[in-house]
Short mmCIF file of C-alpha atoms in Angstrom, two decimals:
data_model
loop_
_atom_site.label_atom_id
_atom_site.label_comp_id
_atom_site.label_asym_id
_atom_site.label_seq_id
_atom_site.Cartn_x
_atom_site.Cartn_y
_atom_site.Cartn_z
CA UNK A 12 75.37 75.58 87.41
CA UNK A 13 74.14 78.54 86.20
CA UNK A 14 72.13 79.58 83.08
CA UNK A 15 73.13 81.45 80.03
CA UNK A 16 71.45 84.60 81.55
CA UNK A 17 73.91 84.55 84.57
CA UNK A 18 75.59 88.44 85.04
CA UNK A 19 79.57 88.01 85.70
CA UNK A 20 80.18 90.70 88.25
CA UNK A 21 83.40 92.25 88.76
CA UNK A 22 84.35 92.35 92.30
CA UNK A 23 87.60 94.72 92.99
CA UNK A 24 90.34 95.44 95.58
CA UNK A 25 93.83 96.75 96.56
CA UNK A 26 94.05 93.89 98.96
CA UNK A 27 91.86 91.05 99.08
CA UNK A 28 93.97 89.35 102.21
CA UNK A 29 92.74 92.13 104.73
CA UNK A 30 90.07 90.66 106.89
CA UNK A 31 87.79 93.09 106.45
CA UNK A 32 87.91 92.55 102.64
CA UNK A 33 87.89 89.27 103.07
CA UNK A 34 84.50 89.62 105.62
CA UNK A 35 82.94 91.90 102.95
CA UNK A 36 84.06 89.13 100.00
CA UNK A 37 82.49 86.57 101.26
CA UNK A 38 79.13 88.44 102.02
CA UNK A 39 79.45 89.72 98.22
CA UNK A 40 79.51 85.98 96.77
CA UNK A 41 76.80 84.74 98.98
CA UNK A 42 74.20 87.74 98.35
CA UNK A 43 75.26 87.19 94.32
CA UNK A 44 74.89 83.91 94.25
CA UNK A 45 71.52 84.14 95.82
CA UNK A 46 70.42 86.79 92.72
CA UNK A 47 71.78 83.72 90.65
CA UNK A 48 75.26 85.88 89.69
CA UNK A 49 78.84 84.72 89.39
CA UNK A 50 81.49 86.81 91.30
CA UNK A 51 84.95 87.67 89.25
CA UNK A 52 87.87 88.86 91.71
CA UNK A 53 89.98 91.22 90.15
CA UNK A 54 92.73 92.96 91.43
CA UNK A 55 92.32 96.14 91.61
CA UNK A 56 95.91 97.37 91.74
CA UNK A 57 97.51 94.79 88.52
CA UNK A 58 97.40 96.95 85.27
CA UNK A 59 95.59 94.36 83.48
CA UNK A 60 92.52 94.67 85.22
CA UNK A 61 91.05 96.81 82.51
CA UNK A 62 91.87 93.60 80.46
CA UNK A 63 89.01 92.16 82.38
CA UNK A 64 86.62 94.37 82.03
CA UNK A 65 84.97 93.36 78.97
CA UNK A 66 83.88 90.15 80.17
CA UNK A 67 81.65 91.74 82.88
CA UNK A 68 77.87 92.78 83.41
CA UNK A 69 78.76 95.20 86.02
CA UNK A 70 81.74 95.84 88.81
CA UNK A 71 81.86 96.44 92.22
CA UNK A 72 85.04 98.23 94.33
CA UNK A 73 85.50 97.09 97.96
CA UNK A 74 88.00 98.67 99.14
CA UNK A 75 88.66 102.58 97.21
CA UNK A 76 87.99 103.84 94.15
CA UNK A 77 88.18 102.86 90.00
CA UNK A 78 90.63 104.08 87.95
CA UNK A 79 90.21 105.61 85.13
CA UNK A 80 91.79 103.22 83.13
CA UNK A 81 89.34 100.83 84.28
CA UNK A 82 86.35 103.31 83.52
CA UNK A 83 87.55 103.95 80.28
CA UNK A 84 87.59 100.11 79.61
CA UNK A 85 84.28 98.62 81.15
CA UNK A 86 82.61 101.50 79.07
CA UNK A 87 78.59 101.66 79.41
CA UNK A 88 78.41 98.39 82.12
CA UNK A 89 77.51 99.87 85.73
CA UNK A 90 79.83 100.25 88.27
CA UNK A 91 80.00 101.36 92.17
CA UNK A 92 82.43 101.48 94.62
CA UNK A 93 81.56 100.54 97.52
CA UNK A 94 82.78 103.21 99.85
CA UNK A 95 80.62 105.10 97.37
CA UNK A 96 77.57 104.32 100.74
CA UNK A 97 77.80 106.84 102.50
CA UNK A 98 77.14 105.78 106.08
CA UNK A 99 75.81 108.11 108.74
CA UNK A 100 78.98 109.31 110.08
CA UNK A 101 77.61 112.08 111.92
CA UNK A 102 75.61 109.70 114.49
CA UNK A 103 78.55 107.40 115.07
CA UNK A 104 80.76 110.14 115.76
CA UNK A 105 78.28 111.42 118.24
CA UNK A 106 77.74 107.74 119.85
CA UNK A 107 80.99 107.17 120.39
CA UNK A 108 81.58 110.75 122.22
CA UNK A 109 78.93 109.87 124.37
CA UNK A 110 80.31 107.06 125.52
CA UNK A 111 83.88 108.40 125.95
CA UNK A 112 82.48 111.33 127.89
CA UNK A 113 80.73 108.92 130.17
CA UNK A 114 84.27 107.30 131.31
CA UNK A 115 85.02 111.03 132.60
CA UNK A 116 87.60 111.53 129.90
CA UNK A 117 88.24 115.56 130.04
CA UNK A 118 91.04 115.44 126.93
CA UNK A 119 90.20 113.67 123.63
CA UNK A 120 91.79 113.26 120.34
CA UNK A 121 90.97 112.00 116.79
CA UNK A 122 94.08 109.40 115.07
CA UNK A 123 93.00 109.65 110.61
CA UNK A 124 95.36 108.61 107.69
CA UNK A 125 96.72 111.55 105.62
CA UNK A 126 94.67 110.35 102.35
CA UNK A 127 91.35 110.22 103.97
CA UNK A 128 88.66 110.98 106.66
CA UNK A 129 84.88 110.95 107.16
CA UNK A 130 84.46 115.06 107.81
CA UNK A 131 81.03 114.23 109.26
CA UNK A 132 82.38 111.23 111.68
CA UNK A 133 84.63 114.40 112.74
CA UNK A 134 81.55 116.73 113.40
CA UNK A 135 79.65 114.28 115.34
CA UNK A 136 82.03 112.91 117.52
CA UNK A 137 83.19 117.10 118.30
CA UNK A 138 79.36 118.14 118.59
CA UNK A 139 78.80 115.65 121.14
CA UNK A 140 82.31 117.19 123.45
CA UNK A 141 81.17 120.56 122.35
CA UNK A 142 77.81 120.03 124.10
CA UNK A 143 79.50 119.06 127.48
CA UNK A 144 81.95 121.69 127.23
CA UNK A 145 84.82 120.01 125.67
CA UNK A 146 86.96 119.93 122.62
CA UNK A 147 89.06 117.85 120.73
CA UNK A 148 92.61 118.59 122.01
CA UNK A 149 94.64 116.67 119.35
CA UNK A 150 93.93 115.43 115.50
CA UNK A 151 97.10 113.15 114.73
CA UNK A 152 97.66 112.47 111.32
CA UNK A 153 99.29 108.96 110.24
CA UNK A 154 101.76 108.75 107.91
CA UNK A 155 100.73 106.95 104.66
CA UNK A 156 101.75 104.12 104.43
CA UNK A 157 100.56 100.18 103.36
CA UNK A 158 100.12 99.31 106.88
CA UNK A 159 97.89 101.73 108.92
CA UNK A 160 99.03 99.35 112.00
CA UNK A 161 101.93 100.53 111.39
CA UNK A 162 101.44 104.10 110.83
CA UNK A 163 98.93 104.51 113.82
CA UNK A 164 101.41 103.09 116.38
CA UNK A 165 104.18 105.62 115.10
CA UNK A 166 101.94 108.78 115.22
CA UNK A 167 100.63 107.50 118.77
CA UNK A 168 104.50 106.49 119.70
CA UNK A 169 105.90 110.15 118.56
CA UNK A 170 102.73 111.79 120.66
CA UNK A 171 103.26 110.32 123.33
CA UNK A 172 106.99 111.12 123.22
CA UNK A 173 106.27 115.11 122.64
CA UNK A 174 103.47 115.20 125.28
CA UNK A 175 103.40 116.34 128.44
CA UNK A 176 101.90 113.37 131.08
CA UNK A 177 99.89 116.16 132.45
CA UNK A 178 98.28 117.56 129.12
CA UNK A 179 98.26 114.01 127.59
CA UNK A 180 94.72 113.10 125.97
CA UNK A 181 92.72 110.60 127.68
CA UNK A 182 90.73 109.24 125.14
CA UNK A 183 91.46 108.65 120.97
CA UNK A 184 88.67 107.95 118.47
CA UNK A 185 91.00 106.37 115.69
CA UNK A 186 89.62 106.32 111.87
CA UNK A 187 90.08 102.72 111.57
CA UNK A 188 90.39 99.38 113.56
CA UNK A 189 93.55 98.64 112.11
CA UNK A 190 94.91 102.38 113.21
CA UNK A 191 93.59 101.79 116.73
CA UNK A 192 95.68 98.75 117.15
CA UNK A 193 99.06 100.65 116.10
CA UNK A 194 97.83 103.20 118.75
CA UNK A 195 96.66 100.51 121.76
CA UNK A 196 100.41 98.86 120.70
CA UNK A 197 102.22 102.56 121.21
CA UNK A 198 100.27 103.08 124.28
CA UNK A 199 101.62 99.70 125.81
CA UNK A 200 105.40 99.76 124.95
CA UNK A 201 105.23 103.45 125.73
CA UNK A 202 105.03 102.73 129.25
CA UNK A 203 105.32 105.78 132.08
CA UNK A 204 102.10 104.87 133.49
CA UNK A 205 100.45 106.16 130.18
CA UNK A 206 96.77 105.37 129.89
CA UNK A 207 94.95 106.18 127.07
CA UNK A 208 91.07 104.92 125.82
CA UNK A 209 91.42 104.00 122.53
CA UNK A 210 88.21 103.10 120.15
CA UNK A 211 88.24 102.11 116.40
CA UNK A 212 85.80 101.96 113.70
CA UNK A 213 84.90 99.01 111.28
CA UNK A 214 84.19 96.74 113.77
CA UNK A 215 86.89 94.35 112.20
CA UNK A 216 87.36 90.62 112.77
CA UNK A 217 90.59 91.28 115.38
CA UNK A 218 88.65 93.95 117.16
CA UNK A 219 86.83 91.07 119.44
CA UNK A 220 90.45 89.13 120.04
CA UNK A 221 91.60 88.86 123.54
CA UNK A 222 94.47 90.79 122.34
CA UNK A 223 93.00 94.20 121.74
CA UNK A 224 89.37 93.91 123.48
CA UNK A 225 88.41 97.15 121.30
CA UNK A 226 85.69 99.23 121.32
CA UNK A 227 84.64 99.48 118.06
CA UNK A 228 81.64 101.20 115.55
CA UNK A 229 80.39 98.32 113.73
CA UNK A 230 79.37 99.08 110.02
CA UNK A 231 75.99 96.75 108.56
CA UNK A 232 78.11 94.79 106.10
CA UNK A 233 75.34 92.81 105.02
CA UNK A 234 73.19 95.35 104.51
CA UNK A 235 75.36 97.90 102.64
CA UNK A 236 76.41 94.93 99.95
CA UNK A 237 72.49 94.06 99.43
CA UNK A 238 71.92 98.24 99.17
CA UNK A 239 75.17 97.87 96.61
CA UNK A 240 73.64 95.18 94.59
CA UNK A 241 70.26 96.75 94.50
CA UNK A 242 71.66 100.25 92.67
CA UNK A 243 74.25 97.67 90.63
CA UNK A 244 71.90 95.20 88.92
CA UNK A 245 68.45 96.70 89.35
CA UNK A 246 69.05 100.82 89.40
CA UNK A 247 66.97 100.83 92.51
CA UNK A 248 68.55 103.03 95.65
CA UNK A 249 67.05 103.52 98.77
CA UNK A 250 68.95 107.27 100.04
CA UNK A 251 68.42 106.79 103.55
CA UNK A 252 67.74 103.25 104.66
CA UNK A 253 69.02 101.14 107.57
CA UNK A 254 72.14 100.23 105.60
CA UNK A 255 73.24 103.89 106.48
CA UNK A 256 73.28 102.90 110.52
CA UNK A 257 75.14 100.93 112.54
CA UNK A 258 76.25 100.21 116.35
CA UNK A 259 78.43 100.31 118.92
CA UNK A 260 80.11 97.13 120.45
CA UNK A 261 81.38 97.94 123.58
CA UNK A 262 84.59 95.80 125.11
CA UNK A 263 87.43 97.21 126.98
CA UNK A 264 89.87 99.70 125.18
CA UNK A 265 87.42 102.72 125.88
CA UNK A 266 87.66 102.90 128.96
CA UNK A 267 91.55 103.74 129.77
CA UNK A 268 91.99 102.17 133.21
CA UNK A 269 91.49 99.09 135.11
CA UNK A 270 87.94 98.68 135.40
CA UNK A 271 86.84 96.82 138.68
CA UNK A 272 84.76 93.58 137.62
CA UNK A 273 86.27 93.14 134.53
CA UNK A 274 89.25 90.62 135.76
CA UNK A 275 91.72 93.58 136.67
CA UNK A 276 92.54 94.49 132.66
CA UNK A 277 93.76 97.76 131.99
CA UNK A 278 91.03 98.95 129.21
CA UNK A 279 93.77 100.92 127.36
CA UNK A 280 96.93 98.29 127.32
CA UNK A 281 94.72 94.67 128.29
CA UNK A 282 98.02 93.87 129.86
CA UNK A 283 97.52 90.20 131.52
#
């Protein structure tokens, strides 16, 4: 049980079913229960979330951004959102061009949602091609839309229709897991003897499954909630600590074609 000084913190999203959120959730409740706090879910997108607000010591947004409603409710109580940590975009970007360029990819292109992209993620990632004397041939911009799955496999689909086999890119560095998935799906019932590297970011829970085998940037969950909590219930930030890094994990989908020694899979389609 905990005592009467026990905080009540507010813990917001759009979508608490997405296993990311759900990943992130249940790192939340662990580190708040360890600082001897009680987590509230509220969600973010039902109007009477501002309704809420009153009751808490403090709120924390997973997955976007507060509205104003809510701001305008919770009055002088602290609040952060999470996406507020800014990770270093610039290095992953960079990382994963490295590796791309080290398949011998010579065309490369970048798959982001309309609504949002990390501009430094971007610079690294076109430093790194710059460097060895490449570009970024294509940005493809997916359709908003509820399910980026969705949207990423028809901006990859309607790409691959308009492209020429010879100028096709060999390599995308998509904005999200879940938009690399739509794309590694297009790429597959595409067809044509279409191959296409394909890497994600968010290191999601799917990323590892058999079905996708992606190459992914994985983000320091735990420590970007504990660098959360810290600014949240203490005031105390820490501008450029090892919350702001991550790492690569390194499967099959960069690398575009079969790869001998690694059981005949295409790295683009993991057709079995």
């Amino acid at each position: 049980m905990y005592n009467n000084t026990c905080k009540t913190i507010g813990v917001l999203s759009h979508d608490f079913s997405r296993p990311q959120t759900a990943a992130l959730l249940q790192e939340v409740n662990r580190q708040l229960n360890a600082r001897g706090c009680a987590a509230l879910l509220v969600d973010a997108a039902d109007e009477r979330a501002r309704q809420l607000a009153p009751l808490l010591s403090g709120a924390l947004h997973l997955s976007g951004q507060f509205s104003d409603a809510f701001r305008a409710a919770a009055g002088p109580i602290p609040l952060l959102a999470l996406d507020a940590l800014n990770l270093d975009g610039f290095a992953a970007g960079a990382e994963m061009g490295r590796l791309l360029l080290a398949q011998g990819h010579q065309r490369f292109g970048y798959l982001q949602p309309s609504r949002c992209a990390d501009p430094a993620r971007i610079d690294g990632f076109c430093s790194v091609l710059a460097a060895a004397d490449k570009r970024l041939d294509q940005s493809l911009i997916a359709a908003d839309a509820s399910d980026e799955r969705d949207s990423g496999y028809q901006a990859m689909f309607a790409y691959l229709k308009r492209a020429r086999a010879s100028e096709r890119i060999q390599a995308l560095f998509c904005d999200s897991d879940r938009l690399a998935f739509g794309a590694l799906q297009a790429v597959r019932d595409f067809g044509q003897g279409a191959h296409v590297a394909v890497v994600g970011f968010g290191d999601c829970i799917e990323a590892g499954a058999t079905t996708w085998h992606l190459t992914s940037w994985a983000q320091p969950h735990a420590l970007r909630v504990t660098e959360a909590l810290n600014r949240l219930l203490l005031n105390r930030a820490e501008e450029d600590g090892a919350w702001r890094r991550g790492e690569l994990r390194v499967r099959h989908s960069h690398q575009g074609k079969a790869a001998l020694g690694e059981m005949g899979q295409c790295g683009c389609a993991v057709r079995h």
